[in-house]
Coordinates of C-alpha atoms in Angstrom, one line a residue:
M1 CA 264.6 53.4 175.1
T2 CA 262.6 50.5 176.5
M3 CA 258.9 50.8 176.6
V4 CA 256.8 49.3 179.2
R5 CA 253.0 49.3 179.7
L6 CA 251.5 52.1 181.8
R7 CA 250.8 51.0 185.4
R8 CA 247.7 51.6 187.2
Q9 CA 249.0 54.7 189.0
D10 CA 250.1 56.2 185.7
P11 CA 248.1 59.3 184.3
R12 CA 246.6 58.8 180.7
V13 CA 246.5 62.4 179.7
V14 CA 248.8 65.0 180.6
G15 CA 248.0 68.5 179.1
S16 CA 247.1 68.0 175.7
Y17 CA 249.1 64.7 175.3
R18 CA 247.7 61.1 175.7
L19 CA 250.2 58.9 177.2
L20 CA 250.9 55.4 175.8
R21 CA 253.9 53.8 177.3
R22 CA 256.6 54.3 180.1
L23 CA 259.8 55.0 178.7
G24 CA 261.8 55.0 182.0
A25 CA 262.1 56.9 185.3
G26 CA 264.7 59.0 187.1
G27 CA 265.2 61.0 190.0
M28 CA 263.1 63.8 189.0
G29 CA 260.2 62.0 187.4
V30 CA 258.8 59.5 185.0
V31 CA 259.2 59.8 181.3
Y32 CA 256.5 58.5 179.0
L33 CA 256.0 58.2 175.4
G34 CA 253.0 60.2 174.3
T35 CA 251.3 61.8 171.4
D36 CA 249.4 65.0 170.5
R37 CA 246.4 65.4 168.8
H38 CA 248.0 65.1 165.5
G39 CA 249.7 61.8 166.3
N40 CA 253.2 63.4 166.6
K41 CA 255.3 61.5 169.3
V42 CA 256.6 63.0 172.3
A43 CA 258.8 62.2 175.2
L44 CA 256.9 63.6 178.2
K45 CA 258.7 63.9 181.6
L46 CA 256.3 64.3 184.5
I47 CA 257.8 65.2 188.0
R48 CA 257.1 63.1 190.8
P49 CA 254.1 64.0 193.2
E50 CA 256.4 63.7 196.2
L51 CA 258.6 66.5 194.5
A52 CA 256.0 68.8 192.8
N53 CA 255.5 70.8 196.3
N54 CA 259.5 71.2 197.0
P55 CA 260.3 74.8 195.8
E56 CA 263.9 73.5 195.0
F57 CA 262.8 71.1 192.5
R58 CA 260.2 73.3 190.9
S59 CA 262.8 75.8 190.6
R60 CA 265.1 73.2 189.1
F61 CA 262.6 72.1 186.7
A62 CA 261.8 75.6 185.5
R63 CA 265.4 76.0 184.9
E64 CA 265.4 72.7 182.7
V65 CA 262.7 74.3 180.6
A66 CA 264.5 77.6 179.9
A67 CA 267.7 75.7 179.3
A68 CA 266.0 73.4 176.9
A69 CA 264.2 76.0 175.3
R70 CA 267.5 77.9 174.5
V71 CA 269.2 75.2 172.8
R72 CA 269.0 74.9 169.1
G73 CA 271.0 72.3 167.0
N74 CA 270.3 68.8 165.4
R75 CA 272.0 66.7 168.0
T76 CA 269.5 67.5 170.9
A77 CA 265.9 66.6 171.2
P78 CA 264.2 70.0 170.5
L79 CA 261.7 71.2 173.2
V80 CA 258.1 70.9 172.0
D81 CA 255.9 72.0 175.2
A82 CA 256.2 72.5 179.0
D83 CA 254.2 73.5 181.9
P84 CA 256.3 74.3 185.0
E85 CA 253.3 75.8 186.7
A86 CA 251.2 72.8 186.6
A87 CA 250.4 70.6 189.9
R88 CA 252.7 68.1 188.4
P89 CA 254.8 70.2 186.4
W90 CA 256.1 68.5 182.9
L91 CA 258.1 68.8 179.8
A92 CA 257.6 67.4 176.5
T93 CA 260.6 66.9 173.9
A94 CA 260.6 65.3 170.6
Y95 CA 260.6 61.6 170.8
V96 CA 264.0 60.3 169.7
P97 CA 263.8 56.5 168.6
G98 CA 266.6 54.2 169.4
P99 CA 268.4 52.8 172.4
S100 CA 270.6 54.6 174.8
L101 CA 274.4 54.4 174.3
Q102 CA 274.3 52.6 177.7
R103 CA 272.3 49.9 176.5
R104 CA 274.1 49.4 173.2
V105 CA 277.4 48.9 174.9
G106 CA 275.6 46.9 177.5
D107 CA 274.0 44.6 174.9
R108 CA 277.0 44.5 172.2
G109 CA 280.1 45.4 173.9
P110 CA 282.6 48.2 173.3
L111 CA 282.4 50.3 170.1
S112 CA 285.0 50.0 167.4
C113 CA 287.3 52.8 166.7
V114 CA 285.2 54.2 163.5
D115 CA 281.9 53.9 165.6
L116 CA 283.5 55.5 168.7
A117 CA 284.7 58.5 166.7
R118 CA 281.5 58.9 165.0
V119 CA 279.3 58.6 168.2
G120 CA 282.0 61.1 170.0
S121 CA 282.0 63.7 167.1
A122 CA 278.2 63.8 166.9
V123 CA 277.8 64.1 170.8
A124 CA 280.6 67.0 170.8
D125 CA 278.5 68.7 167.8
G126 CA 275.5 68.5 170.1
L127 CA 277.8 70.3 173.0
V128 CA 278.6 72.8 170.8
S129 CA 274.9 73.7 170.2
V130 CA 274.4 73.7 173.8
H131 CA 277.2 75.8 174.8
A132 CA 276.2 78.5 172.1
A133 CA 273.2 79.0 173.8
G134 CA 275.0 79.8 177.3
V135 CA 274.2 76.2 178.8
V136 CA 276.1 73.5 180.3
H137 CA 274.6 70.3 180.6
R138 CA 276.1 68.9 183.5
D139 CA 275.0 65.2 183.2
V140 CA 276.5 63.9 179.8
K141 CA 276.5 60.1 180.4
P142 CA 275.6 57.2 178.3
S143 CA 272.1 57.0 179.3
N144 CA 271.6 60.5 178.2
I145 CA 272.6 59.7 174.7
L146 CA 270.2 58.1 172.3
L147 CA 271.5 56.3 169.0
S148 CA 268.5 57.3 166.8
P149 CA 268.5 56.5 162.9
D150 CA 269.6 60.2 162.5
G151 CA 272.4 59.8 164.7
P152 CA 273.2 60.5 168.4
Q153 CA 271.1 62.8 170.1
I154 CA 271.7 64.5 173.6
I155 CA 268.6 64.4 175.9
D156 CA 267.6 65.2 179.6
F157 CA 268.5 68.9 180.7
G158 CA 267.2 68.2 184.2
I159 CA 270.4 69.4 185.9
A160 CA 271.6 71.8 183.1
Y161 CA 272.9 75.0 184.2
A162 CA 272.5 78.2 182.3
D163 CA 274.1 81.7 182.4
G164 CA 272.7 84.0 184.9
A165 CA 270.8 81.1 186.8
G166 CA 271.6 80.8 190.4
T167 CA 273.0 77.5 191.4
L168 CA 270.8 75.3 193.7
T169 CA 273.3 73.6 195.5
H170 CA 275.6 74.4 198.3
T171 CA 279.4 74.6 198.0
G172 CA 280.9 71.0 198.1
T173 CA 277.7 69.3 196.9
A174 CA 278.0 67.7 193.5
V175 CA 275.0 67.4 191.4
G176 CA 275.1 64.8 188.6
S177 CA 275.9 61.3 188.2
P178 CA 278.9 59.7 190.2
G179 CA 281.8 58.5 188.1
F180 CA 280.6 61.1 185.3
L181 CA 281.3 64.3 187.1
A182 CA 284.4 66.5 186.5
P183 CA 286.7 67.3 189.4
E184 CA 285.4 70.9 189.5
Q185 CA 281.7 69.6 190.0
V186 CA 282.9 67.4 193.0
R187 CA 284.5 70.0 194.6
G188 CA 281.6 72.4 194.4
Q189 CA 283.4 74.9 192.1
P190 CA 281.6 76.6 189.1
V191 CA 281.0 74.6 186.0
T192 CA 282.1 75.5 182.5
P193 CA 281.7 74.0 179.0
A194 CA 284.7 72.2 180.0
T195 CA 282.8 70.5 182.4
D196 CA 280.8 68.8 179.9
V197 CA 283.8 67.9 177.8
F198 CA 285.3 66.0 180.8
A199 CA 282.0 63.9 181.1
L200 CA 282.1 63.4 177.3
G201 CA 285.7 61.8 178.0
V202 CA 284.5 59.5 180.5
T203 CA 281.4 58.7 178.4
L204 CA 283.7 58.0 175.3
G205 CA 286.0 55.9 177.8
Y206 CA 282.9 54.1 178.7
A207 CA 281.9 53.2 175.0
G208 CA 285.5 52.3 174.0
R209 CA 286.2 49.9 176.7
G210 CA 282.8 48.7 178.0
S211 CA 283.0 50.2 181.7
S212 CA 283.7 53.3 183.2
P213 CA 287.4 54.9 183.4
F214 CA 286.7 55.5 187.1
G215 CA 285.4 52.1 187.9
S216 CA 282.3 51.4 189.9
G217 CA 281.4 51.3 193.7
P218 CA 280.3 53.5 196.2
V219 CA 279.4 57.3 195.6
D220 CA 282.2 58.6 197.7
V221 CA 284.6 56.2 196.1
L222 CA 283.9 57.1 192.7
L223 CA 283.9 61.0 193.5
Y224 CA 287.4 60.5 195.3
R225 CA 288.8 58.7 192.0
V226 CA 287.5 61.4 190.0
V227 CA 289.5 64.0 191.8
H228 CA 292.5 62.0 192.9
E229 CA 293.2 59.3 190.7
E230 CA 294.0 58.8 186.9
P231 CA 291.3 57.1 184.4
D232 CA 291.7 53.5 183.3
L233 CA 291.3 53.7 179.6
E234 CA 293.0 50.2 178.8
G235 CA 290.9 48.9 176.0
V236 CA 289.9 52.2 174.4
P237 CA 291.0 52.1 170.7
G238 CA 294.6 53.6 170.3
P239 CA 293.9 56.1 167.6
A240 CA 291.0 57.6 170.1
L241 CA 293.1 57.6 173.0
P242 CA 295.2 60.8 173.2
L243 CA 292.3 63.1 172.5
I244 CA 290.0 61.1 175.4
S245 CA 292.8 61.6 177.8
A246 CA 293.0 65.2 177.1
C247 CA 289.4 65.6 177.5
L248 CA 290.0 63.9 181.2
A249 CA 292.5 66.4 182.1
K250 CA 292.0 67.4 186.0
D251 CA 292.4 71.2 185.0
P252 CA 289.7 72.3 183.0
L253 CA 291.9 74.7 181.3
M254 CA 293.8 72.0 179.9
R255 CA 290.9 70.1 178.3
P256 CA 290.0 70.7 174.4
S257 CA 286.9 72.5 173.6
A258 CA 283.8 70.9 172.2
E259 CA 284.5 72.2 169.0
E260 CA 288.1 70.6 169.0
V261 CA 286.9 67.1 170.0
R262 CA 284.0 67.5 167.2
D263 CA 286.2 68.1 164.7
R264 CA 289.4 65.8 165.5
L265 CA 286.9 62.8 166.1
A266 CA 285.2 63.7 162.6
V267 CA 288.5 63.4 160.9
L268 CA 289.4 60.3 162.8
A269 CA 286.0 58.7 161.8
R270 CA 286.4 59.3 158.3
R271 CA 289.9 58.1 158.0
Q272 CA 289.0 54.9 159.8
A273 CA 285.9 54.5 157.6
E274 CA 288.2 55.0 154.3
A275 CA 290.5 52.6 155.9
A276 CA 288.2 49.8 156.7
G277 CA 286.1 50.2 153.4
D278 CA 289.3 50.9 150.7
P279 CA 289.2 48.0 148.0
G280 CA 292.3 49.5 146.4
P281 CA 295.8 48.2 146.6
R282 CA 297.2 50.9 148.8
S283 CA 300.3 49.4 150.4
G284 CA 298.9 48.3 153.5
A285 CA 297.0 51.0 154.4
V286 CA 294.5 49.1 156.7
R287 CA 295.6 47.7 159.9
T288 CA 292.6 45.8 161.4
S289 CA 292.9 45.3 165.1
G290 CA 290.5 42.4 165.4
G291 CA 288.5 43.8 168.3
K292 CA 285.0 44.0 168.9
S293 CA 282.9 46.2 166.5
G294 CA 279.6 45.6 168.4
G295 CA 278.0 43.2 166.4
A296 CA 277.8 39.6 164.9
G297 CA 280.5 39.1 162.2
A298 CA 283.1 41.5 163.7
G299 CA 285.6 38.6 163.8
S300 CA 285.9 38.8 160.0
G301 CA 287.9 41.9 160.1
G302 CA 290.1 40.2 162.6
E303 CA 290.5 37.1 160.4
Q304 CA 291.4 39.1 157.6
A305 CA 294.1 40.9 159.4
G306 CA 295.6 37.6 160.8
A307 CA 295.7 36.2 157.1
H308 CA 297.7 39.2 156.2
R309 CA 300.0 38.8 159.1
S310 CA 300.7 35.4 158.3
G311 CA 302.8 36.6 155.5
A312 CA 305.3 38.4 157.6
H313 CA 309.0 38.1 157.1
G314 CA 310.9 36.5 160.0
N315 CA 313.1 39.5 160.9
G316 CA 311.2 40.4 163.8
H317 CA 309.3 43.3 162.4
D318 CA 305.6 43.1 161.5
S319 CA 305.6 43.0 157.6
S320 CA 301.7 42.9 157.4
A321 CA 301.9 46.3 155.5
R322 CA 303.8 44.8 152.5
S323 CA 302.0 41.6 152.4
A324 CA 298.3 43.1 152.8
A325 CA 298.1 44.3 149.2
K326 CA 299.9 44.3 146.1
P327 CA 302.0 46.9 145.0
P328 CA 300.1 50.1 143.1
N329 CA 299.0 49.5 139.7
V330 CA 299.7 45.8 139.6
A331 CA 296.9 45.2 136.7
G332 CA 298.6 48.0 135.0
L333 CA 302.2 46.3 135.2
A334 CA 300.6 42.8 134.0
A335 CA 299.1 44.3 131.0
A336 CA 302.6 46.1 130.2
A337 CA 304.4 42.7 130.6
E338 CA 302.0 41.3 128.1
L339 CA 302.4 44.0 125.8
L340 CA 306.2 43.8 125.9
S341 CA 306.1 40.0 125.5
A342 CA 303.7 40.4 122.4
P343 CA 304.9 40.2 118.7
P344 CA 305.6 43.3 116.6
G345 CA 302.5 44.7 115.4
A346 CA 300.3 43.2 118.2
S347 CA 299.4 46.6 119.7
D348 CA 298.5 47.9 116.3
A349 CA 296.0 44.9 116.0
A350 CA 294.7 45.1 119.7
A351 CA 294.0 48.8 119.3
G352 CA 292.2 48.1 116.1
T353 CA 294.8 49.9 113.7
D354 CA 294.2 50.0 110.0
T355 CA 297.2 48.0 108.4
G356 CA 296.0 48.5 104.9
R357 CA 294.4 45.2 104.7
N358 CA 291.9 44.8 107.2
R359 CA 289.6 47.6 106.7
A360 CA 287.0 48.5 109.3
G361 CA 284.3 46.1 109.1
A362 CA 286.0 43.6 106.9
R363 CA 286.6 40.3 108.0
P364 CA 290.3 39.4 108.5
P365 CA 291.6 36.9 106.2
A366 CA 292.2 33.4 107.6
K367 CA 295.7 32.4 108.0
P368 CA 297.1 30.1 105.6
R369 CA 297.8 26.4 107.2
T370 CA 301.2 25.7 105.5
P371 CA 302.6 22.2 106.2
S372 CA 305.8 21.8 107.5
G373 CA 308.5 22.6 105.1
G374 CA 306.2 24.5 103.0
N375 CA 306.8 27.7 101.1
G376 CA 304.8 30.0 103.2
P377 CA 306.9 32.3 105.4
R378 CA 307.0 31.7 109.2
S379 CA 307.2 34.5 111.8
R380 CA 309.4 34.9 114.6
G381 CA 306.8 33.6 117.1
G382 CA 306.5 30.4 115.1
S383 CA 302.9 31.1 113.6
T384 CA 302.3 31.1 110.0
T385 CA 301.5 34.3 108.1
G386 CA 300.6 35.5 104.5
G387 CA 303.4 37.1 103.0
G388 CA 301.1 40.2 102.5
N389 CA 300.8 40.7 106.2
R390 CA 304.5 41.3 107.0
P391 CA 304.9 44.6 109.0
S392 CA 306.2 47.5 107.3
A393 CA 309.3 49.5 108.3
Q394 CA 307.4 52.1 109.8
Q395 CA 305.0 49.8 111.7
R396 CA 308.0 48.3 113.1
R397 CA 309.5 51.6 114.2
R398 CA 306.2 52.4 116.0
V399 CA 306.0 49.2 117.7
L400 CA 309.7 49.7 118.9
L401 CA 308.7 53.1 120.0
H402 CA 305.6 51.7 121.7
Q403 CA 307.8 49.2 123.6
A404 CA 310.3 51.8 124.7
I405 CA 307.7 54.1 126.3
V406 CA 305.8 51.3 128.2
F407 CA 309.3 50.0 129.5
V408 CA 310.0 53.4 130.8
I409 CA 306.8 53.6 132.3
V410 CA 306.8 50.2 133.8
T411 CA 310.5 50.7 135.4
A412 CA 309.3 54.0 136.9
V413 CA 305.9 52.5 138.6
V414 CA 308.2 49.4 139.9
A415 CA 310.8 51.8 141.2
L416 CA 308.0 54.1 143.0
A417 CA 306.3 51.0 144.5
I418 CA 309.5 49.8 145.8
A419 CA 310.2 53.1 147.2
A420 CA 306.5 53.2 148.8
F421 CA 306.9 49.8 150.5
Q422 CA 310.2 50.5 152.1
G423 CA 308.9 53.9 153.4
G424 CA 310.9 56.2 151.5
G425 CA 314.2 54.5 152.6
S426 CA 314.1 55.1 156.4
S427 CA 315.8 52.6 158.7
H428 CA 314.1 53.5 161.7
K429 CA 310.5 52.6 161.2
A430 CA 308.5 51.3 164.0
A431 CA 308.1 47.8 164.5
D432 CA 304.4 47.8 165.3
P433 CA 302.4 51.0 164.1
T434 CA 298.8 51.3 166.0
P435 CA 296.1 49.2 164.9
G436 CA 293.4 50.7 163.1
V437 CA 295.5 53.7 161.8
V438 CA 295.6 54.6 158.2
D439 CA 299.3 55.1 157.5
D440 CA 299.4 57.7 154.6
G441 CA 303.0 58.2 155.1
P442 CA 304.8 61.0 156.8
G443 CA 303.1 64.2 157.6
E444 CA 304.4 67.6 156.6
L445 CA 306.2 68.3 159.8
A446 CA 309.0 70.8 159.5
A447 CA 311.4 73.1 161.9
A448 CA 310.4 76.4 162.6
A449 CA 312.2 79.6 164.2
S450 CA 309.6 80.2 166.6
A451 CA 305.8 79.1 167.6
P452 CA 303.3 80.9 169.5
A453 CA 303.9 81.1 173.4
A454 CA 302.6 78.6 175.7
D455 CA 303.4 77.8 179.2
W456 CA 304.9 74.2 178.6
A457 CA 306.2 74.0 182.1
N458 CA 302.7 74.2 183.8
R459 CA 300.3 72.2 182.0
T460 CA 299.0 68.6 181.7
Y461 CA 300.4 66.0 179.3
A462 CA 299.5 62.5 178.1
D463 CA 301.4 59.8 179.7
P464 CA 301.5 56.9 177.3
T465 CA 303.2 54.6 179.7
A466 CA 300.4 54.6 182.1
G467 CA 297.5 53.6 179.6
G468 CA 296.8 57.3 178.4
A469 CA 296.7 58.7 181.9
S470 CA 297.9 62.5 182.3
V471 CA 300.7 64.0 184.3
T472 CA 300.5 67.6 185.4
L473 CA 303.8 69.6 185.3
I474 CA 304.3 72.6 187.9
G475 CA 307.6 74.5 187.0
G476 CA 308.6 72.1 184.6
T477 CA 308.6 68.8 186.7
A478 CA 306.2 66.5 188.4
T479 CA 306.3 63.5 190.8
V480 CA 304.3 60.5 189.6
G481 CA 304.5 57.6 192.0
A482 CA 308.2 57.0 192.3
D483 CA 309.3 58.4 189.2
R484 CA 310.0 62.2 188.4
V485 CA 308.7 63.5 185.3
D486 CA 310.9 66.7 183.7
L487 CA 310.4 69.2 180.8
A488 CA 313.5 68.3 178.7
A489 CA 312.9 70.2 175.4
T490 CA 310.3 72.1 173.2
L491 CA 311.1 72.5 169.5
P492 CA 309.2 75.1 167.3
A493 CA 307.9 73.7 164.2
T494 CA 305.0 73.7 161.5
F495 CA 302.5 70.9 160.9
Y496 CA 300.9 71.3 157.4
G497 CA 302.1 75.0 157.5
E498 CA 300.2 75.7 160.6
P499 CA 302.2 76.6 164.1
A500 CA 303.0 73.5 166.1
T501 CA 305.5 72.5 169.0
V502 CA 307.2 69.3 169.7
V503 CA 307.8 68.9 173.5
I504 CA 310.2 66.3 175.2
L505 CA 309.6 65.1 178.6
T506 CA 311.7 62.5 180.4
R507 CA 310.3 60.1 182.8
T508 CA 313.1 58.9 185.4
P509 CA 312.6 56.6 188.3
L510 CA 313.6 57.7 191.6
D511 CA 315.3 54.4 192.0
G512 CA 317.7 54.8 189.4
G513 CA 316.1 52.7 186.8
P514 CA 315.9 53.2 183.0
A515 CA 314.2 56.6 182.0
T516 CA 311.9 57.0 179.5
H517 CA 311.2 60.1 176.9
F518 CA 307.7 61.1 176.0
V519 CA 307.6 62.7 172.5
E520 CA 304.6 64.8 171.9
L521 CA 303.4 67.0 169.0
F522 CA 301.0 69.9 169.6
R523 CA 299.6 72.2 167.0
F524 CA 297.8 75.5 167.9
D525 CA 294.1 76.4 167.4
A526 CA 293.7 80.0 167.9
E527 CA 296.9 80.3 169.9
R528 CA 295.8 77.3 172.2
P529 CA 297.9 74.1 172.0
T530 CA 296.2 70.9 171.1
A531 CA 297.8 67.6 171.5
L532 CA 298.1 65.5 168.2
G533 CA 300.3 62.5 169.1
V534 CA 302.6 61.1 171.8
K535 CA 305.0 58.4 172.1
A536 CA 307.1 56.8 174.6
V537 CA 310.6 55.8 173.8
P538 CA 313.0 54.3 175.9
A539 CA 316.3 56.4 176.9
D540 CA 319.6 55.0 176.3
P541 CA 321.3 54.5 179.8
R542 CA 324.6 54.9 178.4
A543 CA 324.0 58.5 176.9
A544 CA 326.1 61.2 178.0
A545 CA 323.9 63.6 176.4
T546 CA 320.5 63.4 174.2
R547 CA 319.6 66.3 171.6
W548 CA 316.3 66.4 169.7
A549 CA 315.6 68.1 166.3
V550 CA 312.9 68.4 164.0
E551 CA 313.4 67.5 160.1
P552 CA 311.0 67.2 157.5
G553 CA 308.3 64.8 158.3
A554 CA 310.2 63.4 161.5
I555 CA 311.5 64.1 164.7
L556 CA 315.2 63.3 165.4
R557 CA 317.1 62.1 168.5
T558 CA 320.7 62.2 168.8
V559 CA 322.4 60.1 171.6
T560 CA 326.1 60.6 172.4
V561 CA 328.0 57.6 174.0
P562 CA 331.6 58.4 175.0
G563 CA 334.0 56.5 172.6
E564 CA 331.0 55.7 170.3
P565 CA 329.6 57.2 167.1
D566 CA 326.5 59.3 167.7
V567 CA 323.5 57.1 167.4
V568 CA 320.6 59.0 165.3
T569 CA 316.9 57.8 165.7
R570 CA 314.3 59.2 163.4
Y571 CA 310.5 59.1 164.5
E572 CA 308.3 59.6 161.6
V573 CA 305.0 61.8 162.1
R574 CA 302.1 60.5 160.3
T575 CA 299.6 62.6 158.5
D576 CA 297.1 62.7 161.5
G577 CA 300.0 63.9 163.7
S578 CA 300.6 60.7 165.5
L579 CA 304.1 59.3 165.9
R580 CA 305.9 56.2 164.6

């Protein structure tokens, strides 16, 4: 927060707190930096004089105090003190040093993928604590998230809704910040924890692209967009896009819970961090996007990525994954090659083996300098040795055995490295995996006889062709603009041993243009489907039939064209559930 000096009309003492600076002002009052008698800093909110006599505002403030007192968590600023009955009611929370997320993005631009995932996971963790107390915040937005040295903190429960508290608004009246409200808030419908998840999705969209997914403009325009239009998520880091899109579903029942958002973003943050900081030679594991990371020096990663790409083969495919790092255990291969080229007995000498003449601690004898044509025996390597150093038959057999073992190991390592770089021999690898994703190989996807029941014909799905927007099916179909979207297939599966389902949607232009398949993978958390990955693939316009199946680690599409052999395409599933 930005601190400014107190104004002439500002009080110097409120309750037992001495006020030092102004931190900000809002619709309900002014927030000050204060200290108690022990020197502990607090953020003290003082209601405006013109509102202190308004019963509605007093009631709202009392509710804020009650809600803040119920919340316990390390991601929310704890309530320290309050006096709702004072002539000018006030509330004091622990002071959180650090800028708001809004200011951070405004000053330095959108967050990188790893920072976006870390901030989002922390804020979602705070919402878990809020919801566990029976409270809905109702005003989650970038200015209410402070980036402290201990991590993001949620502040300002000024319009929080607690279970059992009556609403202070009339039906159809929205309370909150336009552009960050959920559709149900705009319609004046009851709020739930899913309301905060929607606002979190808007906040993360803002942090990931630098502007609100619903744009800017008059209040009524923003409210209309929230209810009737899809968010603009262009520029949001790709790995975070499916989850943010799910948070922004118009139907509250289709949104993930705060717990799911927290856990999935925590996994994403860990993988992105490991990818960015892993110095090991894993085959092209890091795919640097080169986008903004919110500070000076952000271009270094992009330059490095460009250097890796410069070695791409001219086959129309991105081979940066192969040129970005050496094969596994290159140092070991070099050492093995050196060992294989060494003369017999060298391995024993290098290991300090006692040959019978060079005892421990004894100085090795100098090699005799034999002139050309002399009588000193010459080794196969061309150097002269003393006759007494000629290796015995037992030593030669031992060296040969060592060489054979090393040869077998080197051969196996080279074979594994080649197999790793070729993706296990798959001929259907995607041309350009999502930047920033750690490619750990195929995930443990497998076909299953059944999966938990879900109403696949009546739910909201991600539409990857529309920048991460969603499409809601009713009765297995939906009309989106000039296109029709139909539920084509559902395939029961397991993902790492847990129930999962692959859902296939087909988007067909009504004017007869080329169709597109949406391949979407869902897992089940407590019998509730959660989206993991989605991929848009063009349909074959010549196809007489298209069949889908699940095989270990991949989803298969078989296209039947009259008079031609069937065409089988394999879409691999990564370890995080994304598709390639």
